[in-house]
Each structure stands twice: as structure tokens, then as C-alpha cells.
Tab-separated table of C-alpha atoms and ligand atoms in Angstrom:
chain	number	residue	atom	x	y	z
A	1	VAL	CA	201.197	-93.763	140.466
A	2	ILE	CA	200.019	-92.779	143.959
A	3	VAL	CA	201.803	-89.997	145.834
A	4	PRO	CA	201.306	-90.344	149.598
A	5	VAL	CA	200.723	-87.112	151.508
A	6	VAL	CA	201.380	-87.610	155.198
A	7	LEU	CA	199.961	-84.983	157.535
A	8	ALA	CA	202.241	-84.661	160.524
A	9	GLY	CA	201.377	-81.268	162.002
A	10	GLY	CA	199.323	-80.283	165.038
A	11	SER	CA	200.377	-81.052	168.586
A	12	GLY	CA	197.757	-83.515	169.835
A	13	THR	CA	197.149	-81.828	173.161
A	14	ARG	CA	194.794	-84.543	174.429
A	15	LEU	CA	197.786	-86.792	175.066
A	16	TRP	CA	199.352	-84.269	177.456
A	17	PRO	CA	201.679	-84.547	179.366
A	18	LEU	CA	203.346	-87.011	177.038
A	19	SER	CA	202.703	-84.981	173.893
A	20	ARG	CA	204.285	-81.558	174.019
A	21	GLU	CA	204.910	-78.822	171.544
A	22	LEU	CA	208.298	-80.299	170.757
A	23	CYS	CA	207.023	-83.839	170.523
A	24	PRO	CA	203.430	-84.154	169.327
A	25	LYS	CA	201.530	-87.415	169.639
A	26	GLN	CA	202.150	-88.668	166.100
A	27	LEU	CA	205.922	-88.528	166.631
A	28	LEU	CA	205.863	-90.235	170.027
A	29	SER	CA	206.635	-93.862	170.328
A	30	LEU	CA	203.680	-94.944	172.441
A	31	ASP	CA	204.534	-98.591	172.901
A	32	GLY	CA	208.279	-98.147	172.927
A	33	ARG	CA	208.639	-98.986	169.243
A	34	GLU	CA	207.906	-96.975	166.130
A	35	SER	CA	205.860	-93.794	166.252
A	36	MET	CA	202.410	-93.591	164.627
A	37	PHE	CA	204.004	-91.389	161.970
A	38	GLN	CA	206.499	-94.131	161.168
A	39	GLU	CA	203.769	-96.778	161.144
A	40	THR	CA	201.921	-94.624	158.611
A	41	LEU	CA	204.931	-94.623	156.280
A	42	ARG	CA	205.492	-98.346	156.824
A	43	ARG	CA	201.973	-99.142	155.618
A	44	LEU	CA	202.947	-97.744	152.226
A	45	GLU	CA	205.717	-100.267	151.719
A	46	ARG	CA	203.142	-102.811	150.608
A	47	LEU	CA	200.997	-100.544	148.485
A	48	GLY	CA	203.005	-101.201	145.338
A	49	GLU	CA	203.519	-98.323	142.982
A	50	VAL	CA	203.934	-95.325	145.231
A	51	GLY	CA	205.850	-92.162	144.473
A	52	ARG	CA	208.089	-90.280	146.879
A	53	PRO	CA	205.913	-89.290	149.850
A	54	VAL	CA	205.233	-85.659	150.669
A	55	VAL	CA	205.268	-85.106	154.427
A	56	VAL	CA	203.771	-81.866	155.706
A	57	CYS	CA	204.749	-80.644	159.174
A	58	THR	CA	205.697	-77.484	161.033
A	59	GLU	CA	209.235	-76.068	161.299
A	60	PRO	CA	209.989	-77.034	164.922
A	61	HIS	CA	209.408	-80.732	164.181
A	62	ARG	CA	211.561	-80.934	161.072
A	63	PHE	CA	214.536	-82.752	162.556
A	64	LEU	CA	212.446	-85.263	164.447
A	65	VAL	CA	210.424	-85.954	161.293
A	66	ALA	CA	213.517	-86.249	159.093
A	67	GLU	CA	215.198	-88.565	161.581
A	68	GLN	CA	212.158	-90.832	161.845
A	69	ILE	CA	211.949	-91.116	158.048
A	70	ARG	CA	215.657	-91.910	157.817
A	71	ALA	CA	215.361	-94.553	160.538
A	72	LEU	CA	212.898	-96.399	158.276
A	73	GLY	CA	215.326	-96.283	155.376
A	74	GLN	CA	212.843	-94.182	153.416
A	75	ALA	CA	213.067	-90.768	151.755
A	76	ALA	CA	210.453	-88.044	151.424
A	77	ASP	CA	209.920	-84.418	150.563
A	78	ILE	CA	209.326	-82.618	153.843
A	79	VAL	CA	207.226	-79.488	153.521
A	80	LEU	CA	207.683	-77.061	156.398
A	81	GLU	CA	204.701	-74.959	157.340
A	82	PRO	CA	205.526	-71.627	158.964
A	83	ALA	CA	202.538	-72.189	161.295
A	84	ASP	CA	199.689	-74.621	161.921
A	85	ARG	CA	196.777	-73.679	159.663
A	86	ASP	CA	195.014	-77.050	159.942
A	87	THR	CA	194.717	-79.566	157.129
A	88	ALA	CA	193.166	-77.673	154.183
A	89	PRO	CA	196.253	-75.488	153.522
A	90	ALA	CA	198.535	-78.475	154.185
A	91	VAL	CA	196.777	-80.678	151.631
A	92	ALA	CA	196.522	-77.862	149.073
A	93	ILE	CA	200.248	-77.139	149.205
A	94	ALA	CA	201.034	-80.848	148.926
A	95	ALA	CA	198.791	-81.074	145.858
A	96	LEU	CA	200.632	-78.175	144.221
A	97	LEU	CA	203.997	-79.808	144.907
A	98	ALA	CA	203.017	-83.310	143.863
A	99	GLY	CA	201.162	-82.010	140.820
A	100	GLY	CA	204.463	-80.610	139.643
A	101	GLN	CA	206.230	-83.991	139.926
A	102	ASP	CA	203.972	-85.958	137.640
A	103	ASP	CA	201.155	-85.338	135.202
A	104	ASP	CA	198.286	-85.492	137.606
A	105	PRO	CA	198.994	-88.085	140.292
A	106	LEU	CA	196.543	-89.629	142.706
A	107	LEU	CA	197.221	-88.308	146.183
A	108	LEU	CA	196.654	-90.580	149.159
A	109	VAL	CA	196.234	-88.274	152.148
A	110	LEU	CA	197.187	-89.996	155.389
A	111	PRO	CA	196.827	-88.561	158.877
A	112	SER	CA	199.643	-89.756	161.122
A	113	ASP	CA	197.617	-90.364	164.281
A	114	HIS	CA	195.916	-93.644	163.379
A	115	GLN	CA	196.415	-97.296	164.072
A	116	ILE	CA	195.336	-99.876	161.504
A	117	SER	CA	195.468	-103.495	162.581
A	118	GLN	CA	194.431	-105.153	159.305
A	119	LEU	CA	196.810	-103.915	156.680
A	120	ASP	CA	195.441	-106.111	153.886
A	121	ALA	CA	191.924	-104.724	154.292
A	122	PHE	CA	193.311	-101.191	154.251
A	123	LEU	CA	195.324	-101.808	151.078
A	124	ALA	CA	192.293	-103.418	149.405
A	125	ALA	CA	190.158	-100.366	150.248
A	126	VAL	CA	192.769	-98.043	148.741
A	127	LYS	CA	192.804	-100.157	145.564
A	128	THR	CA	189.000	-99.930	145.388
A	129	GLY	CA	189.194	-96.169	145.801
A	130	MET	CA	191.590	-95.768	142.878
A	131	VAL	CA	188.818	-96.323	140.357
A	132	PRO	CA	186.498	-93.474	141.429
A	133	ALA	CA	189.480	-91.259	142.342
A	134	ALA	CA	190.986	-91.579	138.869
A	135	ALA	CA	187.570	-90.696	137.461
A	136	GLY	CA	187.604	-87.328	139.250
A	137	ASN	CA	185.994	-87.979	142.633
A	138	LEU	CA	187.173	-87.142	146.128
A	139	VAL	CA	187.335	-90.553	147.775
A	140	THR	CA	186.820	-90.927	151.519
A	141	PHE	CA	187.153	-94.148	153.522
A	142	GLY	CA	184.254	-94.834	155.865
A	143	ILE	CA	184.397	-96.709	159.133
A	144	CYS	CA	181.398	-98.454	160.664
A	145	PRO	CA	180.771	-96.379	163.810
A	146	GLU	CA	180.810	-97.904	167.287
A	147	GLN	CA	179.500	-95.045	169.416
A	148	PRO	CA	178.227	-91.478	168.906
A	149	GLU	CA	181.722	-90.025	168.938
A	150	THR	CA	181.733	-86.249	168.492
A	151	GLY	CA	185.381	-86.003	167.423
A	152	TYR	CA	184.821	-87.409	163.930
A	153	GLY	CA	183.293	-86.500	160.608
A	154	TYR	CA	180.122	-88.379	159.592
A	155	ILE	CA	179.331	-89.598	156.093
A	156	GLN	CA	175.898	-90.512	154.777
A	157	PRO	CA	176.352	-92.971	151.908
A	158	GLY	CA	174.103	-92.600	148.867
A	159	GLN	CA	173.938	-94.681	145.691
A	160	PRO	CA	176.366	-97.521	145.003
A	161	GLY	CA	179.027	-96.544	142.471
A	162	ASP	CA	179.645	-98.383	139.222
A	163	SER	CA	181.138	-101.670	140.240
A	164	PRO	CA	184.609	-102.198	138.828
A	165	ALA	CA	185.778	-105.348	137.068
A	166	PRO	CA	184.716	-108.531	138.874
A	167	ALA	CA	187.067	-109.621	141.630
A	168	GLN	CA	189.926	-111.793	140.413
A	169	SER	CA	190.134	-114.063	143.421
A	170	ALA	CA	187.607	-115.498	145.816
A	171	ASP	CA	189.144	-113.870	148.882
A	172	ALA	CA	188.622	-110.401	147.414
A	173	GLY	CA	185.157	-110.602	149.020
A	174	ALA	CA	183.170	-107.372	148.986
A	175	GLU	CA	186.182	-105.496	147.646
A	176	GLY	CA	185.133	-103.015	145.035
A	177	GLU	CA	182.205	-101.441	146.848
A	178	TYR	CA	181.853	-97.696	147.000
A	179	PHE	CA	179.014	-95.203	147.269
A	180	THR	CA	178.297	-91.606	146.438
A	181	VAL	CA	178.216	-89.316	149.477
A	182	ARG	CA	174.864	-87.762	150.221
A	183	ARG	CA	176.117	-85.749	153.138
A	184	PHE	CA	179.347	-85.064	155.002
A	185	VAL	CA	179.145	-83.473	158.446
A	186	GLU	CA	182.280	-82.681	160.424
A	187	LYS	CA	182.177	-83.169	164.207
A	188	PRO	CA	178.444	-83.004	165.007
A	189	ASP	CA	177.201	-82.574	168.575
A	190	ALA	CA	176.352	-85.665	170.616
A	191	ALA	CA	172.602	-85.649	169.915
A	192	THR	CA	173.154	-85.342	166.165
A	193	ALA	CA	175.824	-88.039	166.255
A	194	ARG	CA	173.332	-90.411	167.927
A	195	GLN	CA	170.829	-89.747	165.124
A	196	TYR	CA	173.493	-90.352	162.485
A	197	LEU	CA	174.378	-93.668	164.079
A	198	ALA	CA	170.760	-94.766	163.849
A	199	GLN	CA	170.588	-93.592	160.217
A	200	GLY	CA	173.539	-95.646	159.021
A	201	TYR	CA	176.134	-92.898	158.633
A	202	LEU	CA	179.801	-93.902	158.600
A	203	TRP	CA	182.726	-92.277	160.400
A	204	ASN	CA	185.160	-90.434	158.213
A	205	SER	CA	188.562	-92.071	158.685
A	206	GLY	CA	190.353	-88.875	157.647
A	207	ILE	CA	192.146	-90.736	154.836
A	208	PHE	CA	191.475	-89.387	151.342
A	209	LEU	CA	192.312	-90.330	147.771
A	210	PHE	CA	191.962	-87.955	144.805
A	211	ARG	CA	193.728	-86.494	141.815
A	212	ALA	CA	195.850	-83.463	142.645
A	213	SER	CA	194.048	-81.376	140.018
A	214	VAL	CA	190.583	-82.335	141.297
A	215	LEU	CA	191.469	-81.402	144.871
A	216	LEU	CA	192.953	-78.074	143.768
A	217	ALA	CA	189.842	-77.245	141.751
A	218	GLU	CA	187.607	-78.051	144.738
A	219	VAL	CA	189.712	-75.942	147.111
A	220	ALA	CA	189.553	-73.078	144.604
A	221	ALA	CA	185.759	-73.429	144.386
A	222	HIS	CA	184.976	-73.777	148.099
A	223	ALA	CA	187.910	-72.057	149.842
A	224	PRO	CA	189.294	-69.507	147.333
A	225	GLU	CA	191.288	-67.662	149.993
A	226	ILE	CA	193.246	-70.805	150.861
A	227	SER	CA	193.734	-71.553	147.205
A	228	ALA	CA	195.161	-68.093	146.445
A	229	ARG	CA	197.473	-68.039	149.483
A	230	MET	CA	198.824	-71.509	148.838
A	231	LEU	CA	199.553	-70.691	145.217
A	232	GLU	CA	201.598	-67.695	146.404
A	233	ALA	CA	203.340	-69.810	149.040
A	234	TYR	CA	204.105	-72.482	146.448
A	235	ARG	CA	205.662	-69.938	144.083
A	236	GLY	CA	207.908	-68.650	146.872
A	237	ARG	CA	209.072	-72.095	148.030
A	238	GLN	CA	212.724	-72.872	148.582
A	239	ARG	CA	214.273	-76.293	148.573
A	240	GLU	CA	217.093	-77.222	150.902
A	241	ARG	CA	217.929	-80.910	150.537
A	242	ASP	CA	214.733	-82.810	151.525
A	243	PHE	CA	213.152	-79.754	153.141
A	244	ILE	CA	210.831	-77.443	151.271
A	245	ARG	CA	210.411	-74.107	153.038
A	246	LEU	CA	207.432	-71.865	152.421
A	247	PRO	CA	207.397	-68.083	152.705
A	248	GLU	CA	205.793	-66.966	155.934
A	249	GLU	CA	203.486	-64.160	154.821
A	250	PRO	CA	201.194	-65.808	152.287
A	251	PHE	CA	201.075	-69.016	154.288
A	252	THR	CA	200.117	-67.566	157.653
A	253	ALA	CA	197.597	-65.256	155.992
A	254	ALA	CA	195.525	-68.307	155.012
A	255	PRO	CA	192.515	-69.075	157.205
A	256	THR	CA	192.872	-71.949	159.670
A	257	LEU	CA	190.536	-74.615	158.313
A	258	SER	CA	190.403	-78.395	158.077
A	259	LEU	CA	189.970	-80.090	154.713
A	260	ASP	CA	186.758	-81.576	156.099
A	261	ARG	CA	185.226	-78.153	156.735
A	262	ALA	CA	186.798	-76.355	153.784
A	263	VAL	CA	185.967	-78.910	151.090
A	264	MET	CA	184.345	-82.170	152.172
A	265	GLU	CA	181.245	-80.569	153.672
A	266	HIS	CA	180.597	-78.673	150.418
A	267	THR	CA	181.808	-80.754	147.513
A	268	GLY	CA	179.464	-82.653	145.231
A	269	LYS	CA	182.232	-85.018	144.204
A	270	ALA	CA	182.680	-87.102	147.329
A	271	VAL	CA	182.589	-90.889	147.237
A	272	VAL	CA	182.951	-93.288	150.158
A	273	VAL	CA	184.652	-96.667	150.260
A	274	PRO	CA	183.542	-98.560	153.384
A	275	MET	CA	186.592	-99.965	155.128
A	276	ALA	CA	186.854	-102.548	157.937
A	277	CYS	CA	190.536	-102.616	158.769
A	278	GLY	CA	190.738	-102.321	162.546
A	279	TRP	CA	191.082	-98.547	162.254
A	280	ARG	CA	191.537	-96.457	165.391
A	281	ASP	CA	192.219	-92.800	165.884
A	282	ILE	CA	194.535	-92.303	168.822
A	283	GLY	CA	192.988	-89.078	169.949
A	284	SER	CA	193.011	-89.402	173.702
A	285	TRP	CA	194.193	-91.516	176.630
A	286	SER	CA	190.920	-93.428	176.675
A	287	ALA	CA	191.612	-94.613	173.084
A	288	LEU	CA	194.905	-96.018	174.315
A	289	TRP	CA	193.154	-97.749	177.216
A	290	ASP	CA	190.629	-99.238	174.743
A	291	GLY	CA	193.338	-100.625	172.526
A	292	GLY	CA	195.890	-101.542	175.173
A	293	ALA	CA	196.656	-104.963	176.601
A	294	ALA	CA	194.649	-104.995	179.816
A	295	ASP	CA	195.299	-107.255	182.814
A	296	ALA	CA	192.567	-109.294	184.525
A	297	GLN	CA	191.328	-106.188	186.360
A	298	GLY	CA	191.017	-104.198	183.129
A	299	ASN	CA	194.093	-102.096	183.887
A	300	VAL	CA	196.525	-101.064	181.167
A	301	LEU	CA	199.810	-100.454	182.986
A	302	LEU	CA	202.961	-99.246	181.249
A	303	GLY	CA	206.397	-98.639	182.696
A	304	ARG	CA	207.109	-98.901	186.416
A	305	VAL	CA	203.555	-99.230	187.670
A	306	VAL	CA	202.093	-101.437	190.391
A	307	SER	CA	198.421	-101.720	191.237
A	308	ARG	CA	196.347	-103.233	193.989
A	309	ASP	CA	192.589	-103.415	194.259
A	310	SER	CA	192.227	-101.081	191.238
A	311	ARG	CA	190.200	-101.549	188.089
A	312	ASN	CA	189.970	-100.223	184.533
A	313	CYS	CA	192.776	-97.715	184.868
A	314	TYR	CA	195.299	-96.544	182.291
A	315	ALA	CA	198.561	-95.842	184.084
A	316	ARG	CA	201.875	-95.081	182.542
A	317	SER	CA	205.171	-94.062	184.044
A	318	THR	CA	208.137	-92.729	182.119
A	319	GLY	CA	210.488	-92.853	185.095
A	320	ARG	CA	209.318	-92.791	188.689
A	321	LEU	CA	207.532	-95.700	190.322
A	322	LEU	CA	203.773	-95.239	190.145
A	323	ALA	CA	201.425	-97.073	192.520
A	324	LEU	CA	197.642	-97.374	192.338
A	325	LEU	CA	195.625	-98.422	195.346
A	326	GLY	CA	191.878	-98.853	195.460
A	327	VAL	CA	191.059	-96.628	192.467
A	328	ASP	CA	188.907	-97.289	189.389
A	329	ASP	CA	188.546	-95.727	185.928
A	330	LEU	CA	191.480	-93.344	186.171
A	331	VAL	CA	194.112	-92.172	183.733
A	332	VAL	CA	197.440	-91.523	185.458
A	333	VAL	CA	200.398	-90.425	183.341
A	334	GLU	CA	203.737	-89.657	184.918
A	335	THR	CA	206.482	-87.704	183.118
A	336	ALA	CA	209.617	-85.955	184.418
A	337	ASP	CA	207.958	-82.578	184.898
A	338	ALA	CA	204.209	-83.177	184.944
A	339	VAL	CA	201.713	-85.752	186.173
A	340	LEU	CA	198.154	-86.133	184.915
A	341	VAL	CA	195.438	-87.717	187.062
A	342	ALA	CA	192.051	-87.758	185.349
A	343	ARG	CA	188.789	-89.641	185.219
A	344	ARG	CA	188.975	-91.886	182.168
A	345	GLU	CA	185.615	-90.735	180.885
A	346	GLN	CA	186.848	-87.134	180.852
A	347	ALA	CA	189.978	-87.893	178.827
A	348	GLN	CA	188.730	-85.742	175.915
A	349	GLU	CA	188.798	-82.681	178.157
A	350	VAL	CA	192.565	-82.792	178.546
A	351	ARG	CA	192.562	-80.526	175.490
A	352	GLU	CA	190.725	-77.783	177.404
A	353	LEU	CA	192.997	-78.333	180.394
A	354	VAL	CA	196.077	-77.766	178.251
A	355	ARG	CA	194.521	-74.651	176.739
A	356	GLU	CA	194.100	-73.279	180.239
A	357	LEU	CA	197.659	-74.198	181.193
A	358	LYS	CA	198.951	-72.337	178.141
A	359	LYS	CA	197.014	-69.231	179.127
A	360	ARG	CA	198.602	-69.298	182.579
A	361	GLY	CA	202.007	-69.645	180.905
B	401	LIG	N1	200.690	-80.524	158.283
B	401	LIG	C1	199.701	-80.344	159.131
B	401	LIG	N2	199.346	-79.054	159.464
B	401	LIG	N3	199.082	-81.402	159.654
B	401	LIG	C2	198.072	-81.183	160.522
B	401	LIG	C3	197.664	-79.897	160.904
B	401	LIG	C4	198.352	-78.769	160.331
B	401	LIG	O1	198.083	-77.597	160.604
B	401	LIG	N4	196.642	-80.023	161.791
B	401	LIG	C5	196.432	-81.346	161.942
B	401	LIG	N5	197.307	-82.051	161.194
B	401	LIG	C6	197.428	-83.517	161.051
B	401	LIG	C7	197.399	-84.249	162.378
B	401	LIG	O2	198.712	-84.570	162.809
B	401	LIG	C8	196.662	-85.527	162.022
B	401	LIG	O3	197.580	-86.521	161.597
B	401	LIG	C9	195.769	-85.136	160.848
B	401	LIG	O4	196.325	-83.943	160.313
B	401	LIG	C10	194.301	-84.915	161.229
B	401	LIG	O5	194.236	-83.877	162.165
B	401	LIG	P1	193.452	-84.039	163.539
B	401	LIG	O6	193.564	-82.732	164.264
B	401	LIG	O7	193.898	-85.265	164.251
B	401	LIG	O8	191.963	-84.189	163.002
B	401	LIG	P2	190.767	-84.896	163.758
B	401	LIG	O9	191.160	-86.264	164.206
B	401	LIG	O10	190.252	-83.964	164.785
B	401	LIG	O11	189.661	-85.020	162.581
B	401	LIG	C11	189.963	-85.621	161.336
B	401	LIG	O12	190.177	-87.011	161.471
B	401	LIG	C12	189.018	-87.756	161.956
B	401	LIG	C13	189.401	-89.211	162.057
B	401	LIG	O13	190.497	-89.370	162.862
B	401	LIG	C14	188.777	-85.352	160.391
B	401	LIG	O14	189.147	-85.742	159.089
B	401	LIG	C15	187.507	-86.104	160.841
B	401	LIG	O15	186.490	-85.940	159.878
B	401	LIG	C16	187.848	-87.580	160.990
B	401	LIG	O16	186.697	-88.292	161.463
B	402	LIG	MG1	192.970	-87.158	164.606
């Protein structure tokens, strides 16, 4: 049985002003339908034998998260973090909880800020990963990179793994392929990323598959502080219907560290399953422009927006009428109390902008 672990914390500041502390990007409905968090849970409906998902988020988002799960007709354990400590503590606590449900389940760790357009290819990759994961490896899913993106982890594949039983049907294609990981590097600088692209590295999709016990042993080996704090937090947990609350002190005392930096960069047990499933990380407004339905001028316009003599803009209005005239390559996002106007190529820097805004209060 696979227990899904859905990571739903963090605020996604690069989608400001739409994403706010009270409604981070993964809980927003970006195209007026389901949120990316809900799409993540939906993908599991076709995976077959899955256990009750463990969703990890922070306290202030608990009602929004619970409501979005209920709206899907699903149920989950919702772990409430007293504070954001990044993904290593979140995954470790989920492994402790899920490890208690079953003997030693496989955990499928799913970020909630992705879009996947080819569900079948994704499900096939997960099936492929089950073999090495059950054998005690930390399975990553690698994406063929398109540009030297600095916001991702990079994976250098090594030797092919033992191939599993021959494919049952012709359309299974290259299903079954996986490789050892020679190197895992989280968020390199641009020059290094360019080298990696030339050397055949893959992007880390941020989705992982492993046994709960294997992950816990690797966290204990490479991030003992996180391991100790999470064990304390787990022992002090309190259940209140679907919510699992963690005691503040041991949890917040843990270092803030991503699973990529805490474990994946150091472990000798990583394996990569290459995956071509139309994967996209919705990290910034330019990712939404890339994936949006553009008009003949390359503009992606959402809500009450009109444009004239403008090209390659992403413009979105949540209420007021927005008009573009004679501008190119802009991101314009209108909300009730804030408006963003930015060069599309600088969309990543919205994060720094928001940091500055927070400082000013
Ligand atoms: N529960 C919880 N607590 N979830 C968190 C926290 C936290 O403190 N911080 C982040 N998350 C969630 C986010 O909501 C997201 O769904 C997921 O964990 C990944 O966090 P991001 O902050 O979006 O990570 P990233 O995109 O910069 O990097 C990761 O994903 C890339 C691919 O999208 C890494 O795994 C990279 O190596 C990878 O390439
Ligand atoms: Mg992300």
C-alpha cells in the first residue's frame, strides 16, 4: 500500500498579490476551478491501492485545506505544523505518522504546486518507482530539463537499475527504467545549471517515493537534529478529528531545511525514474504565462482585461477592468488591494519584492 504525503505548506510569495499568507498559491484556484492542492489529491484517485493521505500544512490554513479535501469527497489526516520549517521536518513527521498506521508503507511525497498534464505517464512512473522504493531506495522522479532553471534540484543519473519484469503490454513502452543517482544538487547557480544541462542532468520534480523506515533512517543519519525534534513532536501529538496538532517547542526548534538539502544531497540511496508527463512547477507568473492559453498576440488574459497593440503579456483581473495599450512582455495582476506590474522576465524577483514589503510592514 502507498500512503500519499501531500506537502501543502509555504506561502508561494512569487505569485503575489494573488497568493497571500492566508491563501498560498497551492490553495488558490488559478483557472477558476480546483486548486493545485485539489488536483494533487485527484491524481491519486487513479493510482489504485492508496492509503489515507497525510496532508501537512500550517495552522492558519487548516480550514481551507480541510474544506478543499471535503469538497473532493475525500478524507485525510491533516498534520498542523506550528510554523514553516520547510520540507524535511514535514516529511519526517509524516513518515512517523504513516509508519504507525501500517507495517512500513511506501510514502509518495507530493508537492502541491505542480501541474501534470499526462496522468497516465505519471502513474506509470510511480509504478516503476515502487520496485526500487520497496527495495530500500529513495526514489526521485526526473524531468528532462528545458532551460538552465535555477529554482530546481538537478540529478545526475548513473547506472541503470535492475530492470523489473518485462512489460505486460506493448503500450507500456520504456516503462520500467530507472537509474542510480550519481549526484543530486539543489538549486545551483545559473552557470552551473547550464553545465548540468549539457551533461545530461535531469530536473528533480520534487516528488519522492520511499519506505517510511528508510526515509527516517536517512534523516537520522544526515539531519539528526531534525530527526530528534520530530520524534519529540510526534510523541506529543494530539488528535482532534482529522487534525493532528504538534507541540510547538520541539517542532519550532528544528532547523529550517528542505528534504533536498537535508537528505537528497547526501544520501547514497537515491534512484531516479525519468518521467515525461507534462510536468510543470507553478512557481511564478511567467510559468502561468508559459502554460496559459495565449491569444494571437501571445497574451494570456484572464478576467476583465482588454488589450490593444500589446504582445506577450500575462494580465489578470480579479475585479476591476484592466486595459493594456501598446505594452509588451509584462505581467499585470489586479486584486482588490494590490496591483502588480512587472517585466515578465523578472517574475522570479517578486519573491524579493514581497520580502521587502514585509519588512516595511
Ligand atoms: N508542510 C509544509 N511545510 N510544506 C511545505 C513547506 C513547509 O514548511 N515548505 C514548502 N512546502 C511545500 C510547498 O507547498 C510545495 O508544495 C512543496 O512543499 C515544495 O516546496 P517549494 O518551496 O515549492 O520547493 P521548490 O519548488 O523551491 O523546490 C522543490 O521542488 C522543485 C520542483 O518543483 C525541490 O524539491 C527542488 O529540488 C525541485 O526541483
Ligand atoms: Mg515548488
